[in-house]
Amino acid sequence: MTAEQLDLALLCDDQGNSVRITVLGPLQGVAGGLSGEIVVDTPFVAGRVARSLWRSRLTSWAEALDRLEAGEEIAWLHVQRGPSVYIHLNGERDCPEVVVEDDLVSMTTVRVPIDLPSDWTATHRDLLAAVLDAWDWHLSPE
């Protein structure tokens, strides 16, 4: 990653399963937005999809982390155009699972079981804080 690229989320386990949401830098041609990508990497399947990020989406990620800490499952970005991320705390394999759904472009859904450590939401709050520290000046105030 370059100096402007930062992970917003890194959900991974020691089985080789991961879902990463990375901020790549300023969104080209659009003031106040960030370019990002969602990357799925498992021993079975790998893929990536672009995702624009705005202050409101980062705020909704913080709210999603609150709900996850309270034991609720989340759907992040599911009502906006583009890929969505769902986190189910008790998936089909008796561990959390992350579902990435791209109905708009690839029409693909990937379900990834990830055995997350107990402190993963705190780690993700730190990642979010680092993104905001680095990019707050660029984000529109919305």
PDB file of C-alpha atoms in Angstrom:
ATOM      1  CA  MET A   1       0.000   0.000   0.000  1.00  0.00           C
ATOM      2  CA  THR A   2       1.117   3.547  -0.655  1.00  0.00           C
ATOM      3  CA  ALA A   3       1.118   6.230   2.018  1.00  0.00           C
ATOM      4  CA  GLU A   4      -2.375   7.363   1.033  1.00  0.00           C
ATOM      5  CA  GLN A   5      -3.836   3.845   1.053  1.00  0.00           C
ATOM      6  CA  LEU A   6      -5.266   2.711   4.377  1.00  0.00           C
ATOM      7  CA  ASP A   7      -7.351  -0.268   5.407  1.00  0.00           C
ATOM      8  CA  LEU A   8     -10.782   0.643   6.732  1.00  0.00           C
ATOM      9  CA  ALA A   9     -11.534  -3.011   7.470  1.00  0.00           C
ATOM     10  CA  LEU A  10      -9.401  -6.122   7.551  1.00  0.00           C
ATOM     11  CA  LEU A  11     -11.466  -9.146   8.488  1.00  0.00           C
ATOM     12  CA  CYS A  12      -9.196 -12.181   8.351  1.00  0.00           C
ATOM     13  CA  ASP A  13      -8.372 -15.464  10.042  1.00  0.00           C
ATOM     14  CA  ASP A  14      -5.564 -18.018  10.111  1.00  0.00           C
ATOM     15  CA  GLN A  15      -7.412 -20.214   7.587  1.00  0.00           C
ATOM     16  CA  GLY A  16      -6.536 -17.797   4.771  1.00  0.00           C
ATOM     17  CA  ASN A  17      -9.950 -16.137   4.528  1.00  0.00           C
ATOM     18  CA  SER A  18     -10.089 -12.364   4.359  1.00  0.00           C
ATOM     19  CA  VAL A  19     -12.262  -9.441   3.379  1.00  0.00           C
ATOM     20  CA  ARG A  20     -10.465  -6.112   3.199  1.00  0.00           C
ATOM     21  CA  ILE A  21     -11.891  -2.657   2.570  1.00  0.00           C
ATOM     22  CA  THR A  22      -9.134  -0.280   1.561  1.00  0.00           C
ATOM     23  CA  VAL A  23      -9.155   3.475   0.994  1.00  0.00           C
ATOM     24  CA  LEU A  24      -7.036   4.054  -2.116  1.00  0.00           C
ATOM     25  CA  GLY A  25      -6.977   7.863  -2.187  1.00  0.00           C
ATOM     26  CA  PRO A  26      -9.057  10.754  -3.507  1.00  0.00           C
ATOM     27  CA  LEU A  27     -11.945   9.892  -5.797  1.00  0.00           C
ATOM     28  CA  GLN A  28     -10.885  11.146  -9.219  1.00  0.00           C
ATOM     29  CA  GLY A  29     -13.030  13.965 -10.574  1.00  0.00           C
ATOM     30  CA  VAL A  30     -15.286  14.144  -7.506  1.00  0.00           C
ATOM     31  CA  ALA A  31     -14.555  16.567  -4.688  1.00  0.00           C
ATOM     32  CA  GLY A  32     -14.878  15.284  -1.142  1.00  0.00           C
ATOM     33  CA  GLY A  33     -14.949  11.561  -1.876  1.00  0.00           C
ATOM     34  CA  LEU A  34     -12.493   8.720  -1.529  1.00  0.00           C
ATOM     35  CA  SER A  35     -11.799   5.836  -3.856  1.00  0.00           C
ATOM     36  CA  GLY A  36     -11.901   2.458  -2.193  1.00  0.00           C
ATOM     37  CA  GLU A  37     -12.101  -1.223  -2.926  1.00  0.00           C
ATOM     38  CA  ILE A  38     -13.468  -4.340  -1.315  1.00  0.00           C
ATOM     39  CA  VAL A  39     -11.110  -7.298  -1.707  1.00  0.00           C
ATOM     40  CA  VAL A  40     -12.134 -10.891  -0.973  1.00  0.00           C
ATOM     41  CA  ASP A  41      -9.336 -13.426  -0.727  1.00  0.00           C
ATOM     42  CA  THR A  42      -9.823 -17.061   0.267  1.00  0.00           C
ATOM     43  CA  PRO A  43      -8.155 -20.343  -0.728  1.00  0.00           C
ATOM     44  CA  PHE A  44     -11.188 -20.909  -2.991  1.00  0.00           C
ATOM     45  CA  VAL A  45     -12.141 -17.518  -4.440  1.00  0.00           C
ATOM     46  CA  ALA A  46     -10.584 -14.085  -4.862  1.00  0.00           C
ATOM     47  CA  GLY A  47     -11.981 -10.868  -6.228  1.00  0.00           C
ATOM     48  CA  ARG A  48     -12.188  -7.129  -5.867  1.00  0.00           C
ATOM     49  CA  VAL A  49     -14.723  -4.459  -6.539  1.00  0.00           C
ATOM     50  CA  ALA A  50     -14.430  -0.673  -6.436  1.00  0.00           C
ATOM     51  CA  ARG A  51     -16.413   1.331  -3.876  1.00  0.00           C
ATOM     52  CA  SER A  52     -16.633   5.101  -3.422  1.00  0.00           C
ATOM     53  CA  LEU A  53     -16.493   6.299   0.167  1.00  0.00           C
ATOM     54  CA  TRP A  54     -17.907   9.502   1.633  1.00  0.00           C
ATOM     55  CA  ARG A  55     -18.007  10.896   5.144  1.00  0.00           C
ATOM     56  CA  SER A  56     -21.561   9.555   5.580  1.00  0.00           C
ATOM     57  CA  ARG A  57     -20.392   6.041   4.679  1.00  0.00           C
ATOM     58  CA  LEU A  58     -17.551   6.234   7.198  1.00  0.00           C
ATOM     59  CA  THR A  59     -20.020   7.454   9.823  1.00  0.00           C
ATOM     60  CA  SER A  60     -22.324   4.545   9.009  1.00  0.00           C
ATOM     61  CA  TRP A  61     -19.359   2.159   9.417  1.00  0.00           C
ATOM     62  CA  ALA A  62     -18.813   3.530  12.950  1.00  0.00           C
ATOM     63  CA  GLU A  63     -22.523   2.944  13.666  1.00  0.00           C
ATOM     64  CA  ALA A  64     -22.256  -0.584  12.249  1.00  0.00           C
ATOM     65  CA  LEU A  65     -19.364  -1.303  14.630  1.00  0.00           C
ATOM     66  CA  ASP A  66     -21.577  -0.102  17.524  1.00  0.00           C
ATOM     67  CA  ARG A  67     -24.316  -2.528  16.470  1.00  0.00           C
ATOM     68  CA  LEU A  68     -21.859  -5.401  16.074  1.00  0.00           C
ATOM     69  CA  GLU A  69     -20.512  -4.778  19.581  1.00  0.00           C
ATOM     70  CA  ALA A  70     -24.111  -4.924  20.818  1.00  0.00           C
ATOM     71  CA  GLY A  71     -24.449  -8.376  19.236  1.00  0.00           C
ATOM     72  CA  GLU A  72     -26.417  -7.299  16.154  1.00  0.00           C
ATOM     73  CA  GLU A  73     -25.694  -8.325  12.591  1.00  0.00           C
ATOM     74  CA  ILE A  74     -25.146  -5.507  10.125  1.00  0.00           C
ATOM     75  CA  ALA A  75     -25.758  -4.581   6.526  1.00  0.00           C
ATOM     76  CA  TRP A  76     -23.357  -1.820   5.489  1.00  0.00           C
ATOM     77  CA  LEU A  77     -24.019   0.197   2.334  1.00  0.00           C
ATOM     78  CA  HIS A  78     -26.948  -2.022   1.357  1.00  0.00           C
ATOM     79  CA  VAL A  79     -29.318   0.830   0.460  1.00  0.00           C
ATOM     80  CA  GLN A  80     -26.845   2.700  -1.738  1.00  0.00           C
ATOM     81  CA  ARG A  81     -25.703   1.988  -5.288  1.00  0.00           C
ATOM     82  CA  GLY A  82     -22.735  -0.342  -5.429  1.00  0.00           C
ATOM     83  CA  PRO A  83     -21.458  -3.309  -3.455  1.00  0.00           C
ATOM     84  CA  SER A  84     -22.795  -4.077   0.016  1.00  0.00           C
ATOM     85  CA  VAL A  85     -21.149  -5.733   3.011  1.00  0.00           C
ATOM     86  CA  TYR A  86     -23.081  -7.848   5.519  1.00  0.00           C
ATOM     87  CA  ILE A  87     -21.590  -9.251   8.708  1.00  0.00           C
ATOM     88  CA  HIS A  88     -23.391 -12.149  10.372  1.00  0.00           C
ATOM     89  CA  LEU A  89     -22.047 -12.898  13.833  1.00  0.00           C
ATOM     90  CA  ASN A  90     -23.235 -16.514  13.755  1.00  0.00           C
ATOM     91  CA  GLY A  91     -22.808 -17.837  10.249  1.00  0.00           C
ATOM     92  CA  GLU A  92     -23.478 -21.225   8.769  1.00  0.00           C
ATOM     93  CA  ARG A  93     -20.104 -22.573   9.959  1.00  0.00           C
ATOM     94  CA  ASP A  94     -20.523 -21.576  13.645  1.00  0.00           C
ATOM     95  CA  CYS A  95     -18.327 -18.511  13.227  1.00  0.00           C
ATOM     96  CA  PRO A  96     -18.897 -15.015  11.874  1.00  0.00           C
ATOM     97  CA  GLU A  97     -19.278 -14.632   8.142  1.00  0.00           C
ATOM     98  CA  VAL A  98     -18.883 -11.690   5.836  1.00  0.00           C
ATOM     99  CA  VAL A  99     -21.077 -11.455   2.763  1.00  0.00           C
ATOM    100  CA  VAL A 100     -20.068  -9.163  -0.081  1.00  0.00           C
ATOM    101  CA  GLU A 101     -22.814  -8.564  -2.598  1.00  0.00           C
ATOM    102  CA  ASP A 102     -22.366  -6.752  -5.906  1.00  0.00           C
ATOM    103  CA  ASP A 103     -25.818  -6.743  -7.468  1.00  0.00           C
ATOM    104  CA  LEU A 104     -25.175  -3.761  -9.723  1.00  0.00           C
ATOM    105  CA  VAL A 105     -22.093  -4.673 -11.770  1.00  0.00           C
ATOM    106  CA  SER A 106     -20.999  -8.309 -11.444  1.00  0.00           C
ATOM    107  CA  MET A 107     -24.253  -9.637  -9.962  1.00  0.00           C
ATOM    108  CA  THR A 108     -22.114 -11.779  -7.646  1.00  0.00           C
ATOM    109  CA  THR A 109     -22.420 -12.610  -3.960  1.00  0.00           C
ATOM    110  CA  VAL A 110     -19.571 -14.096  -1.929  1.00  0.00           C
ATOM    111  CA  ARG A 111     -20.030 -15.549   1.573  1.00  0.00           C
ATOM    112  CA  VAL A 112     -16.792 -15.859   3.592  1.00  0.00           C
ATOM    113  CA  PRO A 113     -16.655 -17.532   7.017  1.00  0.00           C
ATOM    114  CA  ILE A 114     -14.037 -15.753   9.141  1.00  0.00           C
ATOM    115  CA  ASP A 115     -13.037 -16.784  12.653  1.00  0.00           C
ATOM    116  CA  LEU A 116     -12.544 -13.268  14.066  1.00  0.00           C
ATOM    117  CA  PRO A 117     -10.578 -12.508  17.239  1.00  0.00           C
ATOM    118  CA  SER A 118     -12.550 -11.255  20.235  1.00  0.00           C
ATOM    119  CA  ASP A 119     -11.156  -7.704  19.963  1.00  0.00           C
ATOM    120  CA  TRP A 120     -11.819  -7.222  16.258  1.00  0.00           C
ATOM    121  CA  THR A 121     -14.320  -4.353  16.634  1.00  0.00           C
ATOM    122  CA  ALA A 122     -11.825  -2.331  18.716  1.00  0.00           C
ATOM    123  CA  THR A 123      -9.187  -2.921  16.054  1.00  0.00           C
ATOM    124  CA  HIS A 124     -11.634  -1.694  13.413  1.00  0.00           C
ATOM    125  CA  ARG A 125     -12.378   1.452  15.393  1.00  0.00           C
ATOM    126  CA  ASP A 126      -8.627   2.127  15.292  1.00  0.00           C
ATOM    127  CA  LEU A 127      -8.567   1.558  11.525  1.00  0.00           C
ATOM    128  CA  LEU A 128     -11.498   3.950  11.071  1.00  0.00           C
ATOM    129  CA  ALA A 129      -9.776   6.575  13.244  1.00  0.00           C
ATOM    130  CA  ALA A 130      -6.608   6.270  11.121  1.00  0.00           C
ATOM    131  CA  VAL A 131      -8.615   6.767   7.914  1.00  0.00           C
ATOM    132  CA  LEU A 132     -10.348   9.826   9.362  1.00  0.00           C
ATOM    133  CA  ASP A 133      -7.056  11.239  10.660  1.00  0.00           C
ATOM    134  CA  ALA A 134      -5.488  10.864   7.229  1.00  0.00           C
ATOM    135  CA  TRP A 135      -8.411  11.973   5.069  1.00  0.00           C
ATOM    136  CA  ASP A 136     -10.662  14.247   7.168  1.00  0.00           C
ATOM    137  CA  TRP A 137      -9.327  17.333   5.383  1.00  0.00           C
ATOM    138  CA  HIS A 138     -10.419  15.888   2.023  1.00  0.00           C
ATOM    139  CA  LEU A 139     -13.894  14.606   2.904  1.00  0.00           C
ATOM    140  CA  SER A 140     -16.885  16.812   2.232  1.00  0.00           C
ATOM    141  CA  PRO A 141     -18.704  17.844   5.440  1.00  0.00           C
ATOM    142  CA  GLU A 142     -21.937  15.915   4.633  1.00  0.00           C
TER     143      GLU A 142
END
